[in-house]
Amino acid sequence: AMEGAAAPEATGAVRYEDLGGLSRVVERIREVVELPLRHRDAFARLGISPPRGVLLVGPPGTGKTLIARAVATESRAAFIAVNGPEIMDRYYGASEGALRSVFERARKEAPAIIFIDELDAIAPRRDGLSGEKQVEKRIVAQLLTLMDGLGGRGDVVVLAATNLADSLDPALRRPGRFDREIRVDPPDEQGRREILGVHTRAMPLGGDVDLGVLAGLTAGYVGADLAALCREAAIAALRRAGALEAAEIAPGLAVTQADFAEALAGIVP
Ligand code: ATP
């Protein structure tokens, strides 16, 4: 029964229902990304241009990647992920080429969402860069060229995640580039309750488990912490059942509040 406890995204496509505590973010991203992808012709008729770039700004582990994957699923768009530091970690000149092929692929698979995680790694403010950071200058320039090249077709949208919008090259924030910004804040108590709900959805829970109480005990935890907490609680339940020695696990095994308490002690947000 524990197998059902896999994180939602591990089992395939991420949906909006897999996001906890992000209803306002989802509302906004649906208007800014899903709507134009699904109704390109209506946008054209209304004479407004679809967005090319949308920034997701917030601390690590709050679900930015998850949001990008969910909006791709729900918009029936291809999802093409680029990791900022990974792109940088190429031999001379290869980073630009890698970016170009990502955009090429997106155009072929359109409608498509390109997701750039840790955008600040490839596009930091250029003014403060010393000589050895010439690489970044070239890559920012390449990214800008590729985004400008998307034109007004609206079938490719670039989503990018960053912790700090202020650390980005301001050229990226101009109209037609990353001109929309959506803040993704750490969850409040209600949000944490929802995230715990998502990550225990497929978990057999003991009758004493109170997710509301757990939400109250986890101030400062972000989604990634809460996902880890649920995983650890399930492992604590297996441990309690003597899983390592046992030939098989009782089918009725459930995760209890005490398992969560044990997991809580081990996870520092
Ligand atoms: P980073 O900036 O570190 O990449 P991120 O904001 O992109 O972080 P994700 O990678 O999306 O965060 O989140 C990590 C994991 O934490 C997710 O795969 C998911 O299991 C869980 N998670 C994070 N936020 C949420 C949320 N709001 N609802 C449900 N699960 C979440």
PDB file of C-alpha atoms and ligand atoms in Angstrom:
ATOM      1  CA  ALA A   1       0.000   0.000   0.000  1.00  0.00           C
ATOM      2  CA  MET A   2       2.977   2.265   0.606  1.00  0.00           C
ATOM      3  CA  GLU A   3       3.713   2.390  -3.092  1.00  0.00           C
ATOM      4  CA  GLY A   4       0.715   4.623  -3.559  1.00  0.00           C
ATOM      5  CA  ALA A   5       2.509   7.188  -1.446  1.00  0.00           C
ATOM      6  CA  ALA A   6       4.821   8.243  -4.261  1.00  0.00           C
ATOM      7  CA  ALA A   7       4.951  12.004  -4.733  1.00  0.00           C
ATOM      8  CA  PRO A   8       2.290  12.970  -7.290  1.00  0.00           C
ATOM      9  CA  GLU A   9       4.813  14.186  -9.836  1.00  0.00           C
ATOM     10  CA  ALA A  10       6.697  10.888  -9.699  1.00  0.00           C
ATOM     11  CA  THR A  11       3.769   9.128 -11.267  1.00  0.00           C
ATOM     12  CA  GLY A  12       3.655  11.227 -14.407  1.00  0.00           C
ATOM     13  CA  ALA A  13       2.004  14.434 -15.480  1.00  0.00           C
ATOM     14  CA  VAL A  14       1.649  17.149 -12.867  1.00  0.00           C
ATOM     15  CA  ARG A  15      -1.830  18.687 -12.615  1.00  0.00           C
ATOM     16  CA  TYR A  16      -3.056  21.786 -10.809  1.00  0.00           C
ATOM     17  CA  GLU A  17      -4.526  19.491  -8.158  1.00  0.00           C
ATOM     18  CA  ASP A  18      -0.976  18.452  -7.246  1.00  0.00           C
ATOM     19  CA  LEU A  19      -0.160  21.989  -6.118  1.00  0.00           C
ATOM     20  CA  GLY A  20      -0.970  22.861  -2.530  1.00  0.00           C
ATOM     21  CA  GLY A  21      -1.511  26.372  -1.225  1.00  0.00           C
ATOM     22  CA  LEU A  22      -0.999  27.995  -4.589  1.00  0.00           C
ATOM     23  CA  SER A  23      -4.528  28.778  -5.739  1.00  0.00           C
ATOM     24  CA  ARG A  24      -3.774  32.457  -6.353  1.00  0.00           C
ATOM     25  CA  VAL A  25      -0.616  31.617  -8.247  1.00  0.00           C
ATOM     26  CA  VAL A  26      -2.540  29.083 -10.333  1.00  0.00           C
ATOM     27  CA  GLU A  27      -5.262  31.611 -11.072  1.00  0.00           C
ATOM     28  CA  ARG A  28      -2.672  34.082 -12.297  1.00  0.00           C
ATOM     29  CA  ILE A  29      -0.671  31.571 -14.324  1.00  0.00           C
ATOM     30  CA  ARG A  30      -3.813  30.312 -15.998  1.00  0.00           C
ATOM     31  CA  GLU A  31      -4.588  33.818 -17.220  1.00  0.00           C
ATOM     32  CA  VAL A  32      -1.058  34.646 -18.220  1.00  0.00           C
ATOM     33  CA  VAL A  33       0.086  31.333 -19.720  1.00  0.00           C
ATOM     34  CA  GLU A  34      -2.714  28.821 -20.206  1.00  0.00           C
ATOM     35  CA  LEU A  35      -5.235  31.248 -21.669  1.00  0.00           C
ATOM     36  CA  PRO A  36      -2.982  32.642 -24.401  1.00  0.00           C
ATOM     37  CA  LEU A  37      -1.651  29.166 -25.270  1.00  0.00           C
ATOM     38  CA  ARG A  38      -5.140  27.774 -25.621  1.00  0.00           C
ATOM     39  CA  HIS A  39      -6.759  30.763 -27.283  1.00  0.00           C
ATOM     40  CA  ARG A  40      -4.069  32.237 -29.459  1.00  0.00           C
ATOM     41  CA  ASP A  41      -6.523  33.240 -32.152  1.00  0.00           C
ATOM     42  CA  ALA A  42      -8.701  35.109 -29.660  1.00  0.00           C
ATOM     43  CA  PHE A  43      -5.684  37.042 -28.481  1.00  0.00           C
ATOM     44  CA  ALA A  44      -4.909  37.973 -32.055  1.00  0.00           C
ATOM     45  CA  ARG A  45      -8.520  39.054 -32.657  1.00  0.00           C
ATOM     46  CA  LEU A  46      -8.477  41.222 -29.558  1.00  0.00           C
ATOM     47  CA  GLY A  47      -5.269  42.788 -30.752  1.00  0.00           C
ATOM     48  CA  ILE A  48      -3.228  41.918 -27.674  1.00  0.00           C
ATOM     49  CA  SER A  49       0.083  40.164 -27.802  1.00  0.00           C
ATOM     50  CA  PRO A  50       0.571  36.941 -25.861  1.00  0.00           C
ATOM     51  CA  PRO A  51       3.340  36.914 -23.267  1.00  0.00           C
ATOM     52  CA  ARG A  52       6.713  35.486 -24.227  1.00  0.00           C
ATOM     53  CA  GLY A  53       8.324  35.350 -20.821  1.00  0.00           C
ATOM     54  CA  VAL A  54       6.963  34.912 -17.313  1.00  0.00           C
ATOM     55  CA  LEU A  55       9.097  34.970 -14.181  1.00  0.00           C
ATOM     56  CA  LEU A  56       8.276  32.825 -11.170  1.00  0.00           C
ATOM     57  CA  VAL A  57       9.926  34.509  -8.211  1.00  0.00           C
ATOM     58  CA  GLY A  58      10.272  32.861  -4.845  1.00  0.00           C
ATOM     59  CA  PRO A  59      12.494  30.909  -2.471  1.00  0.00           C
ATOM     60  CA  PRO A  60      13.665  27.358  -3.233  1.00  0.00           C
ATOM     61  CA  GLY A  61      11.289  24.475  -2.715  1.00  0.00           C
ATOM     62  CA  THR A  62       8.055  26.453  -3.031  1.00  0.00           C
ATOM     63  CA  GLY A  63       6.906  24.594  -6.139  1.00  0.00           C
ATOM     64  CA  LYS A  64       8.056  26.759  -9.045  1.00  0.00           C
ATOM     65  CA  THR A  65       9.101  23.775 -11.145  1.00  0.00           C
ATOM     66  CA  LEU A  66       5.892  22.001 -10.227  1.00  0.00           C
ATOM     67  CA  ILE A  67       3.802  25.007 -11.338  1.00  0.00           C
ATOM     68  CA  ALA A  68       5.580  25.126 -14.688  1.00  0.00           C
ATOM     69  CA  ARG A  69       5.003  21.420 -15.250  1.00  0.00           C
ATOM     70  CA  ALA A  70       1.365  21.687 -14.229  1.00  0.00           C
ATOM     71  CA  VAL A  71       0.574  24.568 -16.555  1.00  0.00           C
ATOM     72  CA  ALA A  72       2.223  22.669 -19.407  1.00  0.00           C
ATOM     73  CA  THR A  73       0.073  19.607 -18.724  1.00  0.00           C
ATOM     74  CA  GLU A  74      -3.128  21.582 -18.354  1.00  0.00           C
ATOM     75  CA  SER A  75      -2.461  23.663 -21.469  1.00  0.00           C
ATOM     76  CA  ARG A  76      -1.544  20.520 -23.427  1.00  0.00           C
ATOM     77  CA  ALA A  77       1.803  22.065 -24.224  1.00  0.00           C
ATOM     78  CA  ALA A  78       5.159  20.328 -24.490  1.00  0.00           C
ATOM     79  CA  PHE A  79       7.404  20.929 -21.479  1.00  0.00           C
ATOM     80  CA  ILE A  80      11.078  21.567 -22.127  1.00  0.00           C
ATOM     81  CA  ALA A  81      13.234  22.132 -19.064  1.00  0.00           C
ATOM     82  CA  VAL A  82      16.545  23.946 -18.950  1.00  0.00           C
ATOM     83  CA  ASN A  83      18.642  24.115 -15.828  1.00  0.00           C
ATOM     84  CA  GLY A  84      20.547  27.400 -15.532  1.00  0.00           C
ATOM     85  CA  PRO A  85      23.740  26.111 -13.909  1.00  0.00           C
ATOM     86  CA  GLU A  86      23.777  23.073 -16.222  1.00  0.00           C
ATOM     87  CA  ILE A  87      23.638  25.248 -19.328  1.00  0.00           C
ATOM     88  CA  MET A  88      26.536  27.315 -17.970  1.00  0.00           C
ATOM     89  CA  ASP A  89      28.584  24.243 -17.321  1.00  0.00           C
ATOM     90  CA  ARG A  90      29.568  23.720 -20.945  1.00  0.00           C
ATOM     91  CA  TYR A  91      32.758  24.237 -22.825  1.00  0.00           C
ATOM     92  CA  TYR A  92      33.316  27.553 -24.514  1.00  0.00           C
ATOM     93  CA  GLY A  93      30.497  28.465 -26.874  1.00  0.00           C
ATOM     94  CA  ALA A  94      28.436  25.363 -26.212  1.00  0.00           C
ATOM     95  CA  SER A  95      26.017  27.074 -23.829  1.00  0.00           C
ATOM     96  CA  GLU A  96      24.591  29.300 -26.552  1.00  0.00           C
ATOM     97  CA  GLY A  97      24.238  26.322 -28.858  1.00  0.00           C
ATOM     98  CA  ALA A  98      22.395  24.391 -26.156  1.00  0.00           C
ATOM     99  CA  LEU A  99      19.996  27.300 -25.664  1.00  0.00           C
ATOM    100  CA  ARG A 100      19.421  27.584 -29.405  1.00  0.00           C
ATOM    101  CA  SER A 101      18.545  23.913 -29.704  1.00  0.00           C
ATOM    102  CA  VAL A 102      16.110  24.211 -26.801  1.00  0.00           C
ATOM    103  CA  PHE A 103      14.257  26.995 -28.594  1.00  0.00           C
ATOM    104  CA  GLU A 104      14.375  25.075 -31.867  1.00  0.00           C
ATOM    105  CA  ARG A 105      12.883  22.039 -30.211  1.00  0.00           C
ATOM    106  CA  ALA A 106      10.168  24.175 -28.602  1.00  0.00           C
ATOM    107  CA  ARG A 107       9.233  25.610 -31.974  1.00  0.00           C
ATOM    108  CA  LYS A 108       8.979  22.112 -33.450  1.00  0.00           C
ATOM    109  CA  GLU A 109       6.912  20.767 -30.579  1.00  0.00           C
ATOM    110  CA  ALA A 110       4.772  23.904 -30.177  1.00  0.00           C
ATOM    111  CA  PRO A 111       2.639  24.718 -28.337  1.00  0.00           C
ATOM    112  CA  ALA A 112       5.450  24.479 -25.830  1.00  0.00           C
ATOM    113  CA  ILE A 113       6.635  25.827 -22.518  1.00  0.00           C
ATOM    114  CA  ILE A 114      10.342  26.301 -21.992  1.00  0.00           C
ATOM    115  CA  PHE A 115      11.174  26.256 -18.299  1.00  0.00           C
ATOM    116  CA  ILE A 116      14.469  27.769 -17.172  1.00  0.00           C
ATOM    117  CA  ASP A 117      15.264  26.888 -13.573  1.00  0.00           C
ATOM    118  CA  GLU A 118      17.695  29.179 -11.716  1.00  0.00           C
ATOM    119  CA  LEU A 119      17.654  31.845 -14.384  1.00  0.00           C
ATOM    120  CA  ASP A 120      19.928  34.008 -12.205  1.00  0.00           C
ATOM    121  CA  ALA A 121      22.750  31.569 -12.907  1.00  0.00           C
ATOM    122  CA  ILE A 122      22.716  32.372 -16.623  1.00  0.00           C
ATOM    123  CA  ALA A 123      21.457  35.922 -16.610  1.00  0.00           C
ATOM    124  CA  PRO A 124      22.870  37.876 -13.684  1.00  0.00           C
ATOM    125  CA  ARG A 125      23.064  41.671 -13.913  1.00  0.00           C
ATOM    126  CA  ARG A 126      25.661  42.404 -16.579  1.00  0.00           C
ATOM    127  CA  ASP A 127      26.954  45.716 -15.215  1.00  0.00           C
ATOM    128  CA  GLY A 128      28.846  44.168 -12.323  1.00  0.00           C
ATOM    129  CA  LEU A 129      30.466  41.416 -14.336  1.00  0.00           C
ATOM    130  CA  SER A 130      34.216  41.240 -14.595  1.00  0.00           C
ATOM    131  CA  GLY A 131      36.155  39.913 -17.563  1.00  0.00           C
ATOM    132  CA  GLU A 132      35.915  36.291 -16.605  1.00  0.00           C
ATOM    133  CA  LYS A 133      32.141  36.563 -16.670  1.00  0.00           C
ATOM    134  CA  GLN A 134      32.055  37.256 -20.405  1.00  0.00           C
ATOM    135  CA  VAL A 135      30.328  33.911 -20.818  1.00  0.00           C
ATOM    136  CA  GLU A 136      27.254  35.201 -19.028  1.00  0.00           C
ATOM    137  CA  LYS A 137      27.180  38.296 -21.213  1.00  0.00           C
ATOM    138  CA  ARG A 138      27.104  36.170 -24.344  1.00  0.00           C
ATOM    139  CA  ILE A 139      24.464  33.869 -22.996  1.00  0.00           C
ATOM    140  CA  VAL A 140      22.193  36.682 -21.855  1.00  0.00           C
ATOM    141  CA  ALA A 141      22.544  38.183 -25.335  1.00  0.00           C
ATOM    142  CA  GLN A 142      21.714  34.816 -26.901  1.00  0.00           C
ATOM    143  CA  LEU A 143      18.683  34.341 -24.677  1.00  0.00           C
ATOM    144  CA  LEU A 144      17.404  37.815 -25.545  1.00  0.00           C
ATOM    145  CA  THR A 145      17.857  37.151 -29.247  1.00  0.00           C
ATOM    146  CA  LEU A 146      16.018  33.842 -28.992  1.00  0.00           C
ATOM    147  CA  MET A 147      13.154  35.409 -27.055  1.00  0.00           C
ATOM    148  CA  ASP A 148      12.875  38.312 -29.494  1.00  0.00           C
ATOM    149  CA  GLY A 149      12.835  35.712 -32.266  1.00  0.00           C
ATOM    150  CA  LEU A 150       9.704  34.117 -30.868  1.00  0.00           C
ATOM    151  CA  GLY A 151       7.803  37.026 -32.344  1.00  0.00           C
ATOM    152  CA  GLY A 152       4.097  37.354 -31.682  1.00  0.00           C
ATOM    153  CA  ARG A 153       3.096  33.794 -32.495  1.00  0.00           C
ATOM    154  CA  GLY A 154       2.447  32.981 -28.878  1.00  0.00           C
ATOM    155  CA  ASP A 155       2.876  29.235 -29.212  1.00  0.00           C
ATOM    156  CA  VAL A 156       6.089  29.162 -27.191  1.00  0.00           C
ATOM    157  CA  VAL A 157       6.190  30.661 -23.703  1.00  0.00           C
ATOM    158  CA  VAL A 158       9.310  30.867 -21.590  1.00  0.00           C
ATOM    159  CA  LEU A 159       8.812  30.406 -17.865  1.00  0.00           C
ATOM    160  CA  ALA A 160      11.797  31.044 -15.648  1.00  0.00           C
ATOM    161  CA  ALA A 161      12.362  30.585 -11.944  1.00  0.00           C
ATOM    162  CA  THR A 162      14.505  32.780  -9.775  1.00  0.00           C
ATOM    163  CA  ASN A 163      14.903  33.480  -6.069  1.00  0.00           C
ATOM    164  CA  LEU A 164      15.497  37.170  -6.511  1.00  0.00           C
ATOM    165  CA  ALA A 165      14.117  39.172  -9.429  1.00  0.00           C
ATOM    166  CA  ASP A 166      16.532  41.989  -8.575  1.00  0.00           C
ATOM    167  CA  SER A 167      19.565  39.852  -9.318  1.00  0.00           C
ATOM    168  CA  LEU A 168      18.586  39.493 -12.971  1.00  0.00           C
ATOM    169  CA  ASP A 169      19.920  41.440 -15.885  1.00  0.00           C
ATOM    170  CA  PRO A 170      17.401  44.308 -16.306  1.00  0.00           C
ATOM    171  CA  ALA A 171      17.450  43.816 -20.091  1.00  0.00           C
ATOM    172  CA  LEU A 172      15.530  40.608 -19.465  1.00  0.00           C
ATOM    173  CA  ARG A 173      12.673  42.491 -17.841  1.00  0.00           C
ATOM    174  CA  ARG A 174      11.814  44.702 -20.812  1.00  0.00           C
ATOM    175  CA  PRO A 175       8.526  44.411 -22.697  1.00  0.00           C
ATOM    176  CA  GLY A 176       8.359  41.304 -24.851  1.00  0.00           C
ATOM    177  CA  ARG A 177      10.808  39.480 -22.618  1.00  0.00           C
ATOM    178  CA  PHE A 178      10.210  38.514 -18.994  1.00  0.00           C
ATOM    179  CA  ASP A 179       7.669  41.264 -18.542  1.00  0.00           C
ATOM    180  CA  ARG A 180       5.329  39.364 -16.207  1.00  0.00           C
ATOM    181  CA  GLU A 181       6.258  38.351 -12.722  1.00  0.00           C
ATOM    182  CA  ILE A 182       4.430  35.948 -10.451  1.00  0.00           C
ATOM    183  CA  ARG A 183       5.495  35.717  -6.826  1.00  0.00           C
ATOM    184  CA  VAL A 184       5.561  32.266  -5.250  1.00  0.00           C
ATOM    185  CA  ASP A 185       5.696  32.761  -1.499  1.00  0.00           C
ATOM    186  CA  PRO A 186       6.294  30.142   1.183  1.00  0.00           C
ATOM    187  CA  PRO A 187       2.977  28.625   2.268  1.00  0.00           C
ATOM    188  CA  ASP A 188       0.952  29.926   5.215  1.00  0.00           C
ATOM    189  CA  GLU A 189      -0.718  27.503   7.607  1.00  0.00           C
ATOM    190  CA  GLN A 190      -3.665  26.856   5.304  1.00  0.00           C
ATOM    191  CA  GLY A 191      -1.256  26.333   2.394  1.00  0.00           C
ATOM    192  CA  ARG A 192       0.815  23.877   4.400  1.00  0.00           C
ATOM    193  CA  ARG A 193      -2.374  21.991   5.250  1.00  0.00           C
ATOM    194  CA  GLU A 194      -3.150  21.717   1.541  1.00  0.00           C
ATOM    195  CA  ILE A 195       0.368  20.604   0.621  1.00  0.00           C
ATOM    196  CA  LEU A 196       0.251  17.924   3.330  1.00  0.00           C
ATOM    197  CA  GLY A 197      -3.069  16.851   1.838  1.00  0.00           C
ATOM    198  CA  VAL A 198      -1.502  16.459  -1.599  1.00  0.00           C
ATOM    199  CA  HIS A 199       1.410  14.412  -0.323  1.00  0.00           C
ATOM    200  CA  THR A 200      -0.699  12.111   1.852  1.00  0.00           C
ATOM    201  CA  ARG A 201      -3.440  11.710  -0.736  1.00  0.00           C
ATOM    202  CA  ALA A 202      -2.379   8.167  -1.606  1.00  0.00           C
ATOM    203  CA  MET A 203      -1.095   7.296   1.878  1.00  0.00           C
ATOM    204  CA  PRO A 204      -3.020   5.117   4.322  1.00  0.00           C
ATOM    205  CA  LEU A 205      -3.267   7.360   7.399  1.00  0.00           C
ATOM    206  CA  GLY A 206      -4.016   6.345  10.960  1.00  0.00           C
ATOM    207  CA  GLY A 207      -7.184   7.771  12.486  1.00  0.00           C
ATOM    208  CA  ASP A 208      -5.117   9.956  14.806  1.00  0.00           C
ATOM    209  CA  VAL A 209      -3.364  11.846  12.034  1.00  0.00           C
ATOM    210  CA  ASP A 210      -4.375  15.495  12.062  1.00  0.00           C
ATOM    211  CA  LEU A 211      -2.970  17.403   9.106  1.00  0.00           C
ATOM    212  CA  GLY A 212      -4.278  20.664  10.574  1.00  0.00           C
ATOM    213  CA  VAL A 213      -2.151  20.156  13.669  1.00  0.00           C
ATOM    214  CA  LEU A 214       0.850  19.255  11.497  1.00  0.00           C
ATOM    215  CA  ALA A 215       0.317  22.423   9.470  1.00  0.00           C
ATOM    216  CA  GLY A 216       0.470  24.386  12.713  1.00  0.00           C
ATOM    217  CA  LEU A 217       3.694  22.677  13.744  1.00  0.00           C
ATOM    218  CA  THR A 218       5.491  23.333  10.469  1.00  0.00           C
ATOM    219  CA  ALA A 219       5.826  27.121  10.310  1.00  0.00           C
ATOM    220  CA  GLY A 220       8.753  27.919   8.014  1.00  0.00           C
ATOM    221  CA  TYR A 221       8.480  24.670   6.041  1.00  0.00           C
ATOM    222  CA  VAL A 222       8.106  25.036   2.271  1.00  0.00           C
ATOM    223  CA  GLY A 223       6.514  22.495  -0.064  1.00  0.00           C
ATOM    224  CA  ALA A 224       9.736  20.555  -0.583  1.00  0.00           C
ATOM    225  CA  ASP A 225      10.151  20.230   3.210  1.00  0.00           C
ATOM    226  CA  LEU A 226       6.574  19.052   3.619  1.00  0.00           C
ATOM    227  CA  ALA A 227       6.972  16.497   0.821  1.00  0.00           C
ATOM    228  CA  ALA A 228      10.090  15.196   2.590  1.00  0.00           C
ATOM    229  CA  LEU A 229       8.214  15.120   5.889  1.00  0.00           C
ATOM    230  CA  CYS A 230       5.490  12.902   4.428  1.00  0.00           C
ATOM    231  CA  ARG A 231       8.064  10.597   2.861  1.00  0.00           C
ATOM    232  CA  GLU A 232       9.971  10.304   6.126  1.00  0.00           C
ATOM    233  CA  ALA A 233       6.783   9.640   8.081  1.00  0.00           C
ATOM    234  CA  ALA A 234       6.000   6.738   5.749  1.00  0.00           C
ATOM    235  CA  ILE A 235       9.513   5.412   6.255  1.00  0.00           C
ATOM    236  CA  ALA A 236       9.077   5.743  10.025  1.00  0.00           C
ATOM    237  CA  ALA A 237       5.912   3.635   9.723  1.00  0.00           C
ATOM    238  CA  LEU A 238       7.813   0.958   7.812  1.00  0.00           C
ATOM    239  CA  ARG A 239      10.576   1.021  10.405  1.00  0.00           C
ATOM    240  CA  ARG A 240       8.018   0.685  13.191  1.00  0.00           C
ATOM    241  CA  ALA A 241       6.604  -2.340  11.357  1.00  0.00           C
ATOM    242  CA  GLY A 242      10.071  -3.902  11.336  1.00  0.00           C
ATOM    243  CA  ALA A 243      10.115  -3.763   7.547  1.00  0.00           C
ATOM    244  CA  LEU A 244      13.834  -4.480   7.286  1.00  0.00           C
ATOM    245  CA  GLU A 245      13.522  -7.845   9.022  1.00  0.00           C
ATOM    246  CA  ALA A 246       9.979  -8.774   8.064  1.00  0.00           C
ATOM    247  CA  ALA A 247       9.239 -11.040   5.124  1.00  0.00           C
ATOM    248  CA  GLU A 248       6.155  -9.014   4.393  1.00  0.00           C
ATOM    249  CA  ILE A 249       4.410  -5.915   5.665  1.00  0.00           C
ATOM    250  CA  ALA A 250       0.936  -6.122   7.156  1.00  0.00           C
ATOM    251  CA  PRO A 251      -1.450  -4.831   4.491  1.00  0.00           C
ATOM    252  CA  GLY A 252      -3.188  -2.694   7.115  1.00  0.00           C
ATOM    253  CA  LEU A 253      -0.079  -0.655   7.946  1.00  0.00           C
ATOM    254  CA  ALA A 254      -0.932   3.029   8.213  1.00  0.00           C
ATOM    255  CA  VAL A 255       1.131   6.123   8.908  1.00  0.00           C
ATOM    256  CA  THR A 256       0.335   7.522  12.359  1.00  0.00           C
ATOM    257  CA  GLN A 257       0.695  10.888  14.044  1.00  0.00           C
ATOM    258  CA  ALA A 258       3.649   9.456  15.995  1.00  0.00           C
ATOM    259  CA  ASP A 259       5.359   8.614  12.678  1.00  0.00           C
ATOM    260  CA  PHE A 260       4.905  12.226  11.631  1.00  0.00           C
ATOM    261  CA  ALA A 261       6.250  13.419  14.980  1.00  0.00           C
ATOM    262  CA  GLU A 262       9.337  11.246  14.502  1.00  0.00           C
ATOM    263  CA  ALA A 263       9.824  12.544  10.955  1.00  0.00           C
ATOM    264  CA  LEU A 264       9.342  16.122  12.153  1.00  0.00           C
ATOM    265  CA  ALA A 265      12.307  15.808  14.474  1.00  0.00           C
ATOM    266  CA  GLY A 266      14.522  14.919  11.532  1.00  0.00           C
ATOM    267  CA  ILE A 267      13.524  17.624   9.070  1.00  0.00           C
ATOM    268  CA  VAL A 268      14.755  21.142   9.594  1.00  0.00           C
ATOM    269  CA  PRO A 269      13.211  23.624   7.150  1.00  0.00           C
TER     270      PRO A 269
HETATM  271  P1  ATP B   1      13.853  25.105  -6.556  1.00  0.00           P
HETATM  272  O1  ATP B   1      13.853  26.582  -6.771  1.00  0.00           O
HETATM  273  O2  ATP B   1      14.702  24.619  -5.407  1.00  0.00           O
HETATM  274  O3  ATP B   1      13.973  24.282  -7.810  1.00  0.00           O
HETATM  275  P2  ATP B   1      11.060  24.942  -6.700  1.00  0.00           P
HETATM  276  O4  ATP B   1      10.357  26.124  -6.182  1.00  0.00           O
HETATM  277  O5  ATP B   1      11.175  24.733  -8.170  1.00  0.00           O
HETATM  278  O6  ATP B   1      12.427  24.810  -5.982  1.00  0.00           O
HETATM  279  P3  ATP B   1       9.979  22.366  -6.749  1.00  0.00           P
HETATM  280  O7  ATP B   1      11.190  21.736  -7.341  1.00  0.00           O
HETATM  281  O8  ATP B   1       8.813  22.575  -7.617  1.00  0.00           O
HETATM  282  O9  ATP B   1      10.342  23.698  -6.056  1.00  0.00           O
HETATM  283  O10 ATP B   1       9.511  21.572  -5.462  1.00  0.00           O
HETATM  284  C1  ATP B   1      10.239  20.487  -4.967  1.00  0.00           C
HETATM  285  C2  ATP B   1       9.276  19.413  -4.525  1.00  0.00           C
HETATM  286  O11 ATP B   1       8.590  19.848  -3.354  1.00  0.00           O
HETATM  287  C3  ATP B   1       8.184  19.147  -5.521  1.00  0.00           C
HETATM  288  O12 ATP B   1       8.576  18.172  -6.438  1.00  0.00           O
HETATM  289  C4  ATP B   1       7.035  18.694  -4.645  1.00  0.00           C
HETATM  290  O13 ATP B   1       7.163  17.337  -4.291  1.00  0.00           O
HETATM  291  C5  ATP B   1       7.221  19.514  -3.414  1.00  0.00           C
HETATM  292  N1  ATP B   1       6.459  20.772  -3.434  1.00  0.00           N
HETATM  293  C6  ATP B   1       6.966  22.022  -3.438  1.00  0.00           C
HETATM  294  N2  ATP B   1       6.007  22.939  -3.409  1.00  0.00           N
HETATM  295  C7  ATP B   1       4.836  22.279  -3.398  1.00  0.00           C
HETATM  296  C8  ATP B   1       3.468  22.672  -3.391  1.00  0.00           C
HETATM  297  N3  ATP B   1       3.116  23.968  -3.364  1.00  0.00           N
HETATM  298  N4  ATP B   1       2.524  21.718  -3.404  1.00  0.00           N
HETATM  299  C9  ATP B   1       2.863  20.410  -3.413  1.00  0.00           C
HETATM  300  N5  ATP B   1       4.139  19.969  -3.427  1.00  0.00           N
HETATM  301  C10 ATP B   1       5.121  20.880  -3.411  1.00  0.00           C
END
